[in-house]
Coordinates of C-alpha atoms in Angstrom, one line a residue:
X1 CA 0.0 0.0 0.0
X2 CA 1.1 3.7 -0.6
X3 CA 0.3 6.5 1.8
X4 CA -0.8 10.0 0.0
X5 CA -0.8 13.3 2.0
X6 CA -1.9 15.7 -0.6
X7 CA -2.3 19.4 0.2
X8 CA -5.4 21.4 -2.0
X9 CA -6.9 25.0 -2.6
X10 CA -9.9 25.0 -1.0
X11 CA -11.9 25.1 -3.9
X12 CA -10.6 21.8 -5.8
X13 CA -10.9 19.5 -3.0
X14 CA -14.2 18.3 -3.9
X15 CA -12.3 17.3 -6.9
X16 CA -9.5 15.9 -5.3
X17 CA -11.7 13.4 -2.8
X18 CA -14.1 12.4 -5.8
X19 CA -11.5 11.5 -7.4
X20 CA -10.3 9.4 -4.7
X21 CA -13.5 8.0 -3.9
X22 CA -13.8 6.6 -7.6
X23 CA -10.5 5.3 -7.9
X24 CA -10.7 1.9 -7.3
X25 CA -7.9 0.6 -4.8
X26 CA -8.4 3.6 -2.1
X27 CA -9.5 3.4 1.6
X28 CA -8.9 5.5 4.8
X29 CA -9.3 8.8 3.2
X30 CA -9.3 11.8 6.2
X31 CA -9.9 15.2 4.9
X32 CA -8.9 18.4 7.3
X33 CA -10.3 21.2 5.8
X34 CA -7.8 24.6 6.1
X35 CA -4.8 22.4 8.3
X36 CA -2.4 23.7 5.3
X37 CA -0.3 26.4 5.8
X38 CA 2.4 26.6 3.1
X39 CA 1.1 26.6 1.0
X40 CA -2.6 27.4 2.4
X41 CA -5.4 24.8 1.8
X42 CA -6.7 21.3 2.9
X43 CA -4.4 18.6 3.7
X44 CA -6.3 15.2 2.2
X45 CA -4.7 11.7 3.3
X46 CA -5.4 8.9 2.0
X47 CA -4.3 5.3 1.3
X48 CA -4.3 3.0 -2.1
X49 CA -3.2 -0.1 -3.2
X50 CA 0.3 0.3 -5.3
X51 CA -1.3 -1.4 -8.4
X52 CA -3.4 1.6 -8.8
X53 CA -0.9 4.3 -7.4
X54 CA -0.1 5.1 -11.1
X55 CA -3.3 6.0 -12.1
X56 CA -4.2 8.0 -9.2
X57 CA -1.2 10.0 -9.1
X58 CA -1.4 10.8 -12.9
X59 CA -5.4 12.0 -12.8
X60 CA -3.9 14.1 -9.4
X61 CA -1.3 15.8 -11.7
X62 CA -3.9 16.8 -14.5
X63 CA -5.9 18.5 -12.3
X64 CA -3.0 20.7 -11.1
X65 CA -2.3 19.5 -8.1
X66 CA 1.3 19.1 -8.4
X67 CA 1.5 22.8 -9.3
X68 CA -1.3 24.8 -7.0
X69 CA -0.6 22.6 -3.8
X70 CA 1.3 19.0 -3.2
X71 CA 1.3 15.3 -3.7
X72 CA 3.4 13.3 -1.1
X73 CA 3.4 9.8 -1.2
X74 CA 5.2 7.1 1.1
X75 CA 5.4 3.4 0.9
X76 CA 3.4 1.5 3.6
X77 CA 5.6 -1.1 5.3
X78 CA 2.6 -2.4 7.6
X79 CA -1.1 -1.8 7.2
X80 CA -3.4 -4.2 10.0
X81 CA -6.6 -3.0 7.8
X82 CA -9.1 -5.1 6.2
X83 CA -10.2 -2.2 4.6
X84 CA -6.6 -1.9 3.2
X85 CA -7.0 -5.9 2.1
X86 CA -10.3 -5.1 0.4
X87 CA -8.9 -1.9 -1.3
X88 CA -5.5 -4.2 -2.5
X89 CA -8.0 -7.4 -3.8
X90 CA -10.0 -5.0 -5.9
X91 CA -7.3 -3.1 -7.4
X92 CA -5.8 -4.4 -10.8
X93 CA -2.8 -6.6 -11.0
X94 CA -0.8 -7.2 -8.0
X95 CA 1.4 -4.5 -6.4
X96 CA 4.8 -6.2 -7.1
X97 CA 4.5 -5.7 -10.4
X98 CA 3.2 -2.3 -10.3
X99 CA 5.2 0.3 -11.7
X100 CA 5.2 4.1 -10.2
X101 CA 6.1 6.3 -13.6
X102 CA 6.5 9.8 -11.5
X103 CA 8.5 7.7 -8.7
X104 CA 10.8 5.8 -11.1
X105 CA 11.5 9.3 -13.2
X106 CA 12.4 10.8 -10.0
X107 CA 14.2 8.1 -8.3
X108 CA 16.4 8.3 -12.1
X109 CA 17.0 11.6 -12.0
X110 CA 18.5 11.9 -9.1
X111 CA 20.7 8.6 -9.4
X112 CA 22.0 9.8 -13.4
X113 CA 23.4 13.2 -12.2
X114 CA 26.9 14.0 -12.9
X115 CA 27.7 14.8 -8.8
X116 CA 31.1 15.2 -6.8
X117 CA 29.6 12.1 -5.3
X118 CA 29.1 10.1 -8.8
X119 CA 32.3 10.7 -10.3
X120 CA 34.2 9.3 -6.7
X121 CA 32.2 6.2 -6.5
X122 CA 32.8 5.1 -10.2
X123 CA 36.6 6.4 -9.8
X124 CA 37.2 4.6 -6.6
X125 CA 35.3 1.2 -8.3
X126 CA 37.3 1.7 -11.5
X127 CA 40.7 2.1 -9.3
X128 CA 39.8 -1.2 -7.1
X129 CA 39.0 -3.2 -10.6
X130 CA 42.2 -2.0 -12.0
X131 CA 44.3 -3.2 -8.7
X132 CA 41.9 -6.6 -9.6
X133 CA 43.0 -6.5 -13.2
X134 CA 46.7 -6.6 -12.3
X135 CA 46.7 -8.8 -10.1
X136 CA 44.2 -11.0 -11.4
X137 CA 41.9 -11.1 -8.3
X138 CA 38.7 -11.9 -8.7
X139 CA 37.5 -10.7 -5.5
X140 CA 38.5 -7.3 -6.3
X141 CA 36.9 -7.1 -9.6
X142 CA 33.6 -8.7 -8.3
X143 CA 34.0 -5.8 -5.3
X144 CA 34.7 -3.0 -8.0
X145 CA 31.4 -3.9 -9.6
X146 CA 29.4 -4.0 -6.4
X147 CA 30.7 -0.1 -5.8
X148 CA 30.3 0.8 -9.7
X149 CA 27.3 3.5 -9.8
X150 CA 26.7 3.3 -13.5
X151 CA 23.7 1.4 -13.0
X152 CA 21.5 5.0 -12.7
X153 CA 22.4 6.7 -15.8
X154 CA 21.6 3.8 -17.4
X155 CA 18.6 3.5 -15.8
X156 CA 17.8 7.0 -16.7
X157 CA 18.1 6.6 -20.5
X158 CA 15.6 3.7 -20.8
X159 CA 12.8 5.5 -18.6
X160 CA 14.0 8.8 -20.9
X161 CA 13.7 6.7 -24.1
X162 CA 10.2 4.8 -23.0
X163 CA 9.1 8.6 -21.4
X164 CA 10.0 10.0 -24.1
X165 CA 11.9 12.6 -21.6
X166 CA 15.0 14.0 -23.6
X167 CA 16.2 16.3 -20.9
X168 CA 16.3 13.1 -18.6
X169 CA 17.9 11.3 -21.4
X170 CA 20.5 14.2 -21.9
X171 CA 21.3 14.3 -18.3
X172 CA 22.0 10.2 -17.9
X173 CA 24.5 10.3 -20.9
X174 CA 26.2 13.2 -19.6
X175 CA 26.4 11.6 -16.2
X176 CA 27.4 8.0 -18.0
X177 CA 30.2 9.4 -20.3
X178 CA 31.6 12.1 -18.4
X179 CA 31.4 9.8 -15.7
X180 CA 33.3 7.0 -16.9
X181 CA 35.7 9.6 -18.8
X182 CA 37.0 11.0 -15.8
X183 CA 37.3 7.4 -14.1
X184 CA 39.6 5.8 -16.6
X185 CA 41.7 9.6 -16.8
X186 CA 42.1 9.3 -13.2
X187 CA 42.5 5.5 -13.1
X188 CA 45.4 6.0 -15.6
X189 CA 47.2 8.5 -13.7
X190 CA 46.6 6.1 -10.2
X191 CA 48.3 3.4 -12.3
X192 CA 51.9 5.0 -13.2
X193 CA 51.6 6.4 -9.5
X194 CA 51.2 2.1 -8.8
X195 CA 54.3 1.3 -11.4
X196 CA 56.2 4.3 -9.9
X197 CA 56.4 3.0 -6.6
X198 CA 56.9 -0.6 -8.1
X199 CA 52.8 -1.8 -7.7
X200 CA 51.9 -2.3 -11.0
X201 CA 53.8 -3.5 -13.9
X202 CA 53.6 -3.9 -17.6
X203 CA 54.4 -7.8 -17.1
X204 CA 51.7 -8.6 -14.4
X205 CA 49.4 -7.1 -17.1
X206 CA 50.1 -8.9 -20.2
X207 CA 50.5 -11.9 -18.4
X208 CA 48.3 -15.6 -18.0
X209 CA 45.2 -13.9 -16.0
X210 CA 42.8 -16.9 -15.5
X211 CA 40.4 -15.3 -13.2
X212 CA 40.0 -11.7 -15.4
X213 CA 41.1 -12.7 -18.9
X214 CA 37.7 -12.4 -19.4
X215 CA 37.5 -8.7 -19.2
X216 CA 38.8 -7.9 -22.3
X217 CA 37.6 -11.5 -24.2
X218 CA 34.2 -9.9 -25.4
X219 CA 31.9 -12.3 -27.0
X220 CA 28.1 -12.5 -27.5
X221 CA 27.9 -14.6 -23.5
X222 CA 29.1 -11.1 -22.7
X223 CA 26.1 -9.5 -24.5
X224 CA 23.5 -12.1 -23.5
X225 CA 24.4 -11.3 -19.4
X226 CA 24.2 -7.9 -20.0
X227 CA 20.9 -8.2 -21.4
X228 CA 19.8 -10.5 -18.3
X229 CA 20.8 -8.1 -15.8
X230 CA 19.4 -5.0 -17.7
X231 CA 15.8 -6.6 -17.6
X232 CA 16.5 -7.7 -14.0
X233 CA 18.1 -4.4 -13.0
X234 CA 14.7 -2.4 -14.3
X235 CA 12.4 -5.0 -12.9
X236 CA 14.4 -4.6 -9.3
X237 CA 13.7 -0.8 -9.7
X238 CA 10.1 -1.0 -10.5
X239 CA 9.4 -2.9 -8.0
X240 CA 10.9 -1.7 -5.5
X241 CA 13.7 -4.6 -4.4
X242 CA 16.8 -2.7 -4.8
X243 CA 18.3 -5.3 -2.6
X244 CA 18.8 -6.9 -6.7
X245 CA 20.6 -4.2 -8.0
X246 CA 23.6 -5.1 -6.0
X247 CA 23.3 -9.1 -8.5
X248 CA 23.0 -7.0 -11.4
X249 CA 25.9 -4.9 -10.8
X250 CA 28.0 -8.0 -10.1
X251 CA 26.6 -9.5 -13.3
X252 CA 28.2 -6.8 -15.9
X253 CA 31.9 -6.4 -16.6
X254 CA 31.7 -2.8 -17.0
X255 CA 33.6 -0.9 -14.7
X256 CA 36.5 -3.4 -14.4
X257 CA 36.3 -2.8 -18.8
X258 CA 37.3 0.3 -18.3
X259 CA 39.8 0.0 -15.4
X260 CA 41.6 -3.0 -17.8
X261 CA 41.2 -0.2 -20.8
X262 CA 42.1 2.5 -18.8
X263 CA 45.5 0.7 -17.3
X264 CA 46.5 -1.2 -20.8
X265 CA 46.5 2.8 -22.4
X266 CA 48.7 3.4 -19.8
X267 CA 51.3 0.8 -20.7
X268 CA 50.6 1.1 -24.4
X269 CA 48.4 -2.1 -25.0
X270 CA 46.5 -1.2 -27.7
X271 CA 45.3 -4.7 -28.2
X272 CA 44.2 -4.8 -24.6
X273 CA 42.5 -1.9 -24.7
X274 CA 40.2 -2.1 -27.8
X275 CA 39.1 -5.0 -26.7
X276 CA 38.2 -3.6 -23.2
X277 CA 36.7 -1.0 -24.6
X278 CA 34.7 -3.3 -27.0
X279 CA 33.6 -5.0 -23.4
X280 CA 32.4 -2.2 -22.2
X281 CA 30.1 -0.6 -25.1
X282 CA 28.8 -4.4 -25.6
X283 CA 27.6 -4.2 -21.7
X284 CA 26.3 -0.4 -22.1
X285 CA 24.1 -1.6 -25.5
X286 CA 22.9 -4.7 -23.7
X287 CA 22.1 -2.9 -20.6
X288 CA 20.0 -0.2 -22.4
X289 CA 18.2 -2.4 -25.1
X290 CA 17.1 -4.9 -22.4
X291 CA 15.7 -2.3 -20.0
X292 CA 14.5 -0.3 -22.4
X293 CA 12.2 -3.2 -23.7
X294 CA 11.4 -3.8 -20.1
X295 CA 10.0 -0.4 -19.4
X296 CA 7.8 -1.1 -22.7
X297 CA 6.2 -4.1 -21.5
X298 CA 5.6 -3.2 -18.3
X299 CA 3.5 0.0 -19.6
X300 CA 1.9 -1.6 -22.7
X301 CA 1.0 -4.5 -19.2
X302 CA -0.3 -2.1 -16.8
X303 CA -2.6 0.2 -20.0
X304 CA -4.2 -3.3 -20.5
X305 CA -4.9 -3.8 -16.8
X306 CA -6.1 -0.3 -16.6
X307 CA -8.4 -0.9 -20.4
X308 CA -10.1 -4.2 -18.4
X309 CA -10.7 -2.3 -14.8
X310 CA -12.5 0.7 -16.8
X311 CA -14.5 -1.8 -18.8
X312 CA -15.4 -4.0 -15.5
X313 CA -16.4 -0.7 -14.1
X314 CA -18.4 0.4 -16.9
X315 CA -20.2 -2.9 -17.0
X316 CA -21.1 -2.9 -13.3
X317 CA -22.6 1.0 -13.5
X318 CA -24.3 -0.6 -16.4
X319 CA -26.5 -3.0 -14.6
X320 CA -26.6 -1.3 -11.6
X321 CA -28.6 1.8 -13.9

């Protein structure tokens, strides 16, 4: 269940609580007429099932609520209702597979901005992969990918692309290309301070690396895994069990790509590096096309479970008249 405090002018919430009261999945709606204060109006709380979140939030925002007072809207960890039950069997679908547009654009947005904070996490994964890369660790390269943040931006351009949002969309590739840009620069300069001070070397690089040869051996197992984990990465977002992302991020070989790129530049292994880099586009391209086809069928899903509701609906006003 999802918990909605919305603050309204006076003179739309009449509106607001019809609207409510018609949306099927809704219970334990309070009104409190004038408790507003900034801005000034009524404060209306109210409760519906997640599967029909979506649609109430979006006939909120066309009646300009989002711009002449406020929409809040928490998740519900616990509700001892049967009310709440009634309101959840009615509703379309089942909640863990609902999918809260306004919440996922925003939860994007901020997670595919170029920030201070960005730029350090994927510079401090890409530096741990490249200590992995040299020293053939796995451990390290499976830890790099745990700390890797790329999985926003990413994120971002396939809610842009099915949104049709370009500013969103403008904003994740900035965050994605700037972001790895100034990871492998600054992973490149980390590994001639490492060969400086006798760390890294040329030979551990070239040399038999069982456990990470695969890094820059790109083939199309490394395409169909990035397609995997870009479907399961969107689902895990949608959904709201972000405990998966942390799988998926283990699942692609993209920041320890471009660590292995970044450190064969340094010593001048072209070979190495092309093929690292060849890594790292494939996982980017899987990534996108399999969330972004995600994204697609969840909405085309959840327009048909809205299409059958509405008929249902129409039928049962039907007889009733």
């Amino acid at each position: 269940m999802l918990h909605l405090r919305l603050i309204t002018p006076a003179d739309r919430t009449s509106d607001v609580v019809r609207l409510i009261e018609k949306t099927v999945g809704t219970t334990h709606l309070v009104v409190l007429p004038g408790a507003a204060r900034n801005p000034a109006g009524d404060v209306v709380l109210c409760d519906v099932a997640r599967e029909a979140g979506d649609e109430l939030l979006s006939s909120l925002q066309e009646l300009g609520l989002d711009r002449t007072g406020s929409i809040a809207v928490e998740n519900i960890d616990l509700s001892l209702s049967k009310r709440a039950d009634k309101a959840e069997a009615e509703a379309p679908g089942e909640g863990a597979d609902a999918v809260l547009w306004e919440h996922l654009t925003d939860a994007t947005h901020e997670e595919s901005t170029l920030s201070v904070t960005y730029v350090a996490f994927i510079t401090l994964a890409t530096m741990i992969a490249a200590c992995g890369v040299v020293l053939d660790n796995a451990i390290l390269i499976v830890g790099a990918m745990a700390v890797g943040p790329e999985f926003g931006p990413l994120a971002g351009i396939c809610t842009a692309i099915v949104q049709r949002a370009p500013r969103l969309a403008l904003r994740s590739l900035v965050a994605l290309l700037a972001g790895f840009a100034a990871a492998m620069a600054l992973t490149a300069g980390f590994s001639l301070f490492m060969d400086a001070v006798g760390l890294f070397s040329k030979g551990q690089l070239e040399a038999d690396r069982p456990n990470t040869g695969f890094i820059y051996a790109p083939d199309w197992f490394s395409f169909v895994v990035a397609v995997l984990a870009g479907a399961a990465g969107m689902l895990s977002l949608t959904s709201a069990k972000s405990g998966a992302l942390v799988g998926v991020a283990i699942s692609v070989t993209t920041v320890p790509a471009a660590a292995n790129a970044a450190v064969a530049l340094v010593y001048s292994d072209t070979t190495q590096a092309g093929r690292s880099t060849e890594q790292l586009l494939l996982n980017l391209l899987g990534i996108v096309l399999a969330g972004t086809l995600t994204l697609t069928a969840q909405k085309a899903f959840w327009r048909g479970q809205h299409r059958r509701q509405r008929r249902q609906t129409q039928q049962q006003q039907g007889l009733q008249g």
